[in-house]
mmCIF file of C-alpha atoms in Angstrom:
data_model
loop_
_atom_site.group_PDB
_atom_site.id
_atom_site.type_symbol
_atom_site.label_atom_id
_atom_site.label_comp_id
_atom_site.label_asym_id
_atom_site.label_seq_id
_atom_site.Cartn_x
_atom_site.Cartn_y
_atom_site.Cartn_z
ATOM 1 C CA UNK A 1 0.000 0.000 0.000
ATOM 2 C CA UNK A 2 1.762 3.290 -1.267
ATOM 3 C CA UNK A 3 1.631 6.573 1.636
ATOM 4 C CA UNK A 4 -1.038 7.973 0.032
ATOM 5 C CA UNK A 5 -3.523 5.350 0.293
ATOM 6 C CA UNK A 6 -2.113 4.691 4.087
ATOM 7 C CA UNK A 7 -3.105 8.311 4.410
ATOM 8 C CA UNK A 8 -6.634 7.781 2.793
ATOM 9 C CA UNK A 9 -7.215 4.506 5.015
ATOM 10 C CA UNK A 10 -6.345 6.338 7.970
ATOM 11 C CA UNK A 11 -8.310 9.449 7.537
ATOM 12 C CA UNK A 12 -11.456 6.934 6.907
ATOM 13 C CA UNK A 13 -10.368 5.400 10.019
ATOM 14 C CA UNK A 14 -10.736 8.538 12.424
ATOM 15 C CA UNK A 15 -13.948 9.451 9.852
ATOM 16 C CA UNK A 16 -15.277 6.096 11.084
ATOM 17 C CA UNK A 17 -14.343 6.239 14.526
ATOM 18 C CA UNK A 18 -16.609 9.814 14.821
ATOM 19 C CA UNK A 19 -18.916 8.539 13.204
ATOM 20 C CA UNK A 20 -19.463 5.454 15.334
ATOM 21 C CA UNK A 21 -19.063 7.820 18.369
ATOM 22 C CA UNK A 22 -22.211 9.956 16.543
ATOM 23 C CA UNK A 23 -24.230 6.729 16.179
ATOM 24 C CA UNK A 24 -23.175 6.248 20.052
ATOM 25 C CA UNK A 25 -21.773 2.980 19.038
ATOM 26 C CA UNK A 26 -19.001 2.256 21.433
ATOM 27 C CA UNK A 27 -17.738 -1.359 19.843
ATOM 28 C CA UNK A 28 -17.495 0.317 17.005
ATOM 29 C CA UNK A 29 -15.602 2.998 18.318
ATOM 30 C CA UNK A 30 -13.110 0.585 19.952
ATOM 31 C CA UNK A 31 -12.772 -1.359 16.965
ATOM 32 C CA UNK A 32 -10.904 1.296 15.754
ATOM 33 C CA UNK A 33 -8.007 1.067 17.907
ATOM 34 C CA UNK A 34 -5.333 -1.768 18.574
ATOM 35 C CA UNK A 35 -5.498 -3.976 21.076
ATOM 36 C CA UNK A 36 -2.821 -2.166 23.024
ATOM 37 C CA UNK A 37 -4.167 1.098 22.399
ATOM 38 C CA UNK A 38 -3.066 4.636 24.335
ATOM 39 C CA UNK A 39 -6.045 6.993 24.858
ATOM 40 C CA UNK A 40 -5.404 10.281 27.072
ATOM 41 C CA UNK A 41 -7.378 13.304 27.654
ATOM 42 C CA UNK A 42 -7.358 15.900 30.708
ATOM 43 C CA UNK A 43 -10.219 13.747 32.739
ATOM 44 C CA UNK A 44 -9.199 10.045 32.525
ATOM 45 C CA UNK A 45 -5.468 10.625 31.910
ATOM 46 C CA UNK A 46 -3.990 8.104 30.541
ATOM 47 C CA UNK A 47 -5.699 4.554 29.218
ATOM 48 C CA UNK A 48 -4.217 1.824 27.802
ATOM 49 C CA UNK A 49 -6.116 -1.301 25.657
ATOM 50 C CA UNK A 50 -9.260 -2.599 27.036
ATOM 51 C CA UNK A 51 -9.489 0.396 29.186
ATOM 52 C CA UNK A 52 -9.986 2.902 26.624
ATOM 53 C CA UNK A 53 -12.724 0.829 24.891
ATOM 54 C CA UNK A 54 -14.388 0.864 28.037
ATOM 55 C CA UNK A 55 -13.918 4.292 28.828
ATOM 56 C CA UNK A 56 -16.023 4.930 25.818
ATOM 57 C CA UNK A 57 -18.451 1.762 26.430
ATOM 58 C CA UNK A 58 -19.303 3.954 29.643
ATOM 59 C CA UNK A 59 -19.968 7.168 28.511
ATOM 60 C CA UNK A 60 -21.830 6.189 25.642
ATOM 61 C CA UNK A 61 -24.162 3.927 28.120
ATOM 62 C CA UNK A 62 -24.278 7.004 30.065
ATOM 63 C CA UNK A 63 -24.671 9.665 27.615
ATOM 64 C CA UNK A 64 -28.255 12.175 27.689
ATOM 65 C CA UNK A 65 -28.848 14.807 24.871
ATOM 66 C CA UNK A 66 -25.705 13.764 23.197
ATOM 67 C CA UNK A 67 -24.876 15.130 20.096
ATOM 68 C CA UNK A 68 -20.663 15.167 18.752
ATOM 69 C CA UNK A 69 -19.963 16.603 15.394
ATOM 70 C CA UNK A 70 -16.252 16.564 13.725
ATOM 71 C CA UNK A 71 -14.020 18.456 11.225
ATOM 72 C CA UNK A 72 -10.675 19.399 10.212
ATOM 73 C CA UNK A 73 -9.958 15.003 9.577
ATOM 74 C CA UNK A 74 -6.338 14.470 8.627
ATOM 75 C CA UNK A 75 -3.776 12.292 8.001
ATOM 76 C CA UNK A 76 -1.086 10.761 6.539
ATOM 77 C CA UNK A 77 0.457 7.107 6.797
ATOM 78 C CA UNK A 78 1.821 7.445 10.604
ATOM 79 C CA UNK A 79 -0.620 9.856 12.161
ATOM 80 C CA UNK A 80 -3.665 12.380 12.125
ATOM 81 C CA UNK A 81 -5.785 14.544 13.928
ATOM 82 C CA UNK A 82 -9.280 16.098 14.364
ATOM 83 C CA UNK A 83 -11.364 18.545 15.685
ATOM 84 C CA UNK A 84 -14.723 17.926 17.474
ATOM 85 C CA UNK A 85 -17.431 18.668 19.713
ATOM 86 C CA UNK A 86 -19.337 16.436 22.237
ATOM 87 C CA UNK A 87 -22.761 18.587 23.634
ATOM 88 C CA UNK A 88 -24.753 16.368 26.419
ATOM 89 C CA UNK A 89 -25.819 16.606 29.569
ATOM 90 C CA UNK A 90 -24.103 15.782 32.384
ATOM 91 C CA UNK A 91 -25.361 13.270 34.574
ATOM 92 C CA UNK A 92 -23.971 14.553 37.700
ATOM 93 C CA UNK A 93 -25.337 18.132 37.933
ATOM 94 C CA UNK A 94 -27.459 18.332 34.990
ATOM 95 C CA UNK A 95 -26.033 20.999 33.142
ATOM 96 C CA UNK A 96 -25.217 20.947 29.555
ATOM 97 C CA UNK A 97 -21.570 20.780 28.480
ATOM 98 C CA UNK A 98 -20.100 21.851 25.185
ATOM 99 C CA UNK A 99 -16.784 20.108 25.019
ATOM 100 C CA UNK A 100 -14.336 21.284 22.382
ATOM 101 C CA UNK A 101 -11.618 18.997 21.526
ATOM 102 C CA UNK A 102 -8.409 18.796 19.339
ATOM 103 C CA UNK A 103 -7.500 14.601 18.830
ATOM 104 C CA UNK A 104 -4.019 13.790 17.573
ATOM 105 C CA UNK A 105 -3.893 10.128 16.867
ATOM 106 C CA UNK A 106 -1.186 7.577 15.646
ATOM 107 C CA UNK A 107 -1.857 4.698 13.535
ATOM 108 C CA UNK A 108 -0.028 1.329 13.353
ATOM 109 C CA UNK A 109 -1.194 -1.595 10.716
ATOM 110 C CA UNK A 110 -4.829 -0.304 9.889
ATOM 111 C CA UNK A 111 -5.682 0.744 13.445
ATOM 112 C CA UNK A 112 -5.525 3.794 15.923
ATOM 113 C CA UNK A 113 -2.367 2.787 18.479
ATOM 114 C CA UNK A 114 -2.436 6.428 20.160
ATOM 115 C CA UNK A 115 -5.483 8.843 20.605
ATOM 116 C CA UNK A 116 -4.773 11.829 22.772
ATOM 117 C CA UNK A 117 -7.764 14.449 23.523
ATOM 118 C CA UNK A 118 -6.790 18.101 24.323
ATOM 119 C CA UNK A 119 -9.773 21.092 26.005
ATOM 120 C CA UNK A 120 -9.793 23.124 28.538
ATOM 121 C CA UNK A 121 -10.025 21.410 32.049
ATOM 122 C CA UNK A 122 -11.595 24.246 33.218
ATOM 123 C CA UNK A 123 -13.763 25.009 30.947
ATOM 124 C CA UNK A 124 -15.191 22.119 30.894
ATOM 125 C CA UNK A 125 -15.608 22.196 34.903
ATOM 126 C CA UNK A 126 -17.088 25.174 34.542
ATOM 127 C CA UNK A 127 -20.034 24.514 32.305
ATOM 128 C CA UNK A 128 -20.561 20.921 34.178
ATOM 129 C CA UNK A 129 -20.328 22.046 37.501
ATOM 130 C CA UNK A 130 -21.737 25.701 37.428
ATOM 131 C CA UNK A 131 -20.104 27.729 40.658
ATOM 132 C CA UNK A 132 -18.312 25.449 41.565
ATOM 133 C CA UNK A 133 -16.405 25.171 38.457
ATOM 134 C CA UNK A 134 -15.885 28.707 37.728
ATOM 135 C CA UNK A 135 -14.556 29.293 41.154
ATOM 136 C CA UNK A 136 -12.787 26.406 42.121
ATOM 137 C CA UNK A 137 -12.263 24.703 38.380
ATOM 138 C CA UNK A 138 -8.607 25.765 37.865
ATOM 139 C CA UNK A 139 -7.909 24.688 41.045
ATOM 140 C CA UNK A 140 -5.568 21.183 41.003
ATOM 141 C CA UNK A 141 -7.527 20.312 44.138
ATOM 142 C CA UNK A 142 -10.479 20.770 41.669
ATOM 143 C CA UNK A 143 -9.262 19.040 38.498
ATOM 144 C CA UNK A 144 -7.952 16.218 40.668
ATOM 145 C CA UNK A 145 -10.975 14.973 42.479
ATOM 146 C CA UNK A 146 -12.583 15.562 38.767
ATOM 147 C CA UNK A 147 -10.222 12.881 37.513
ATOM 148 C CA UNK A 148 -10.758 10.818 40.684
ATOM 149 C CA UNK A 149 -13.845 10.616 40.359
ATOM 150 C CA UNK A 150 -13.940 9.486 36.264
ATOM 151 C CA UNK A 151 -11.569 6.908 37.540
ATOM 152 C CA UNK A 152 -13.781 5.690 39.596
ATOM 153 C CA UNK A 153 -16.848 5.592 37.429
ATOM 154 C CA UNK A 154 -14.655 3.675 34.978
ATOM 155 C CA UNK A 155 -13.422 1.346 37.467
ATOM 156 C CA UNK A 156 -16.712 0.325 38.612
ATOM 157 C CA UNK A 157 -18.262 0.189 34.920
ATOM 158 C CA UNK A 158 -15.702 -2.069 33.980
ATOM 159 C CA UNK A 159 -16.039 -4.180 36.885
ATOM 160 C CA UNK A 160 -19.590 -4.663 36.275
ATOM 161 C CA UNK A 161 -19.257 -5.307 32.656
ATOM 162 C CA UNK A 162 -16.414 -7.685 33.136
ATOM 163 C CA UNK A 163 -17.332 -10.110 36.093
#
């Protein structure tokens, strides 16, 4: 396969991968990446393999007035990137959240091997936690127990789905 179709195969890839995400259709999401996979993003920090799949199992299960849209899809035979933007409700407070995020990714034998999200921590906290957020959202005492607590939702969803 010459670089160019790598580059067309892997830009359908992350095209797939959104739109599977869009359809809120997590194994197909997952079945985008390799088995050993690296996912990271400000919340859940780093994930690797079945942990990232899951990560998205979860929030798909979870997700209320979800809507993501994507743009900006490129690549070339080693790696790519995108933009989108994930608008739901979260669960927690019940405030809407419009999350915009910059993906880099890094492809390895037809599949996504690295996927790294990048937004604003506290932006984010301050749309899904109101006051709170906009106070205290900046704050790594803040951000922490934000990531604590996604760690914990995932580590519980995964030990339900997987007993």
């Amino acid at each position: 396969m010459s670089n160019e179709q790598k580059s067309q195969a892997n830009s359908a890839l992350i095209t797939r991968f959104y739109e599977s995400f869009a359809r809120l259709d997590a194994e197909g999401m997952a079945a985008c990446y390799s088995d050993d996979v690296l996912f990271s993003d400000p919340v859940f920090g780093e994930l690797r393999g079945r942990q990232a799949g899951d990560m998205w199992r979860m929030l798909v299960s979870r997700a209320q007035e979800f809507s993501v849209t994507f743009d900006n899809v490129r690549a070339d035979e080693r790696g790519g990137g995108a933009h989108w933007v994930a608008t739901y409700l979260f669960s927690q407070t019940g405030r809407t959240v419009v999350n915009n995020i910059q993906a880099r990714f890094v492809f390895r034998d037809g599949k996504i091997c690295e996927h790294h999200d990048h937004f604003d921590l506290w932006r984010w906290s301050r749309q899904a936690l109101g006051g709170k957020g906009v106070l205290l959202g900046w704050t790594p005492l803040v951000q922490n127990a934000i990531r604590e607590q996604a760690r914990k939702g995932l580590k519980a969803f995964t030990e339900k789905h997987h007993a």
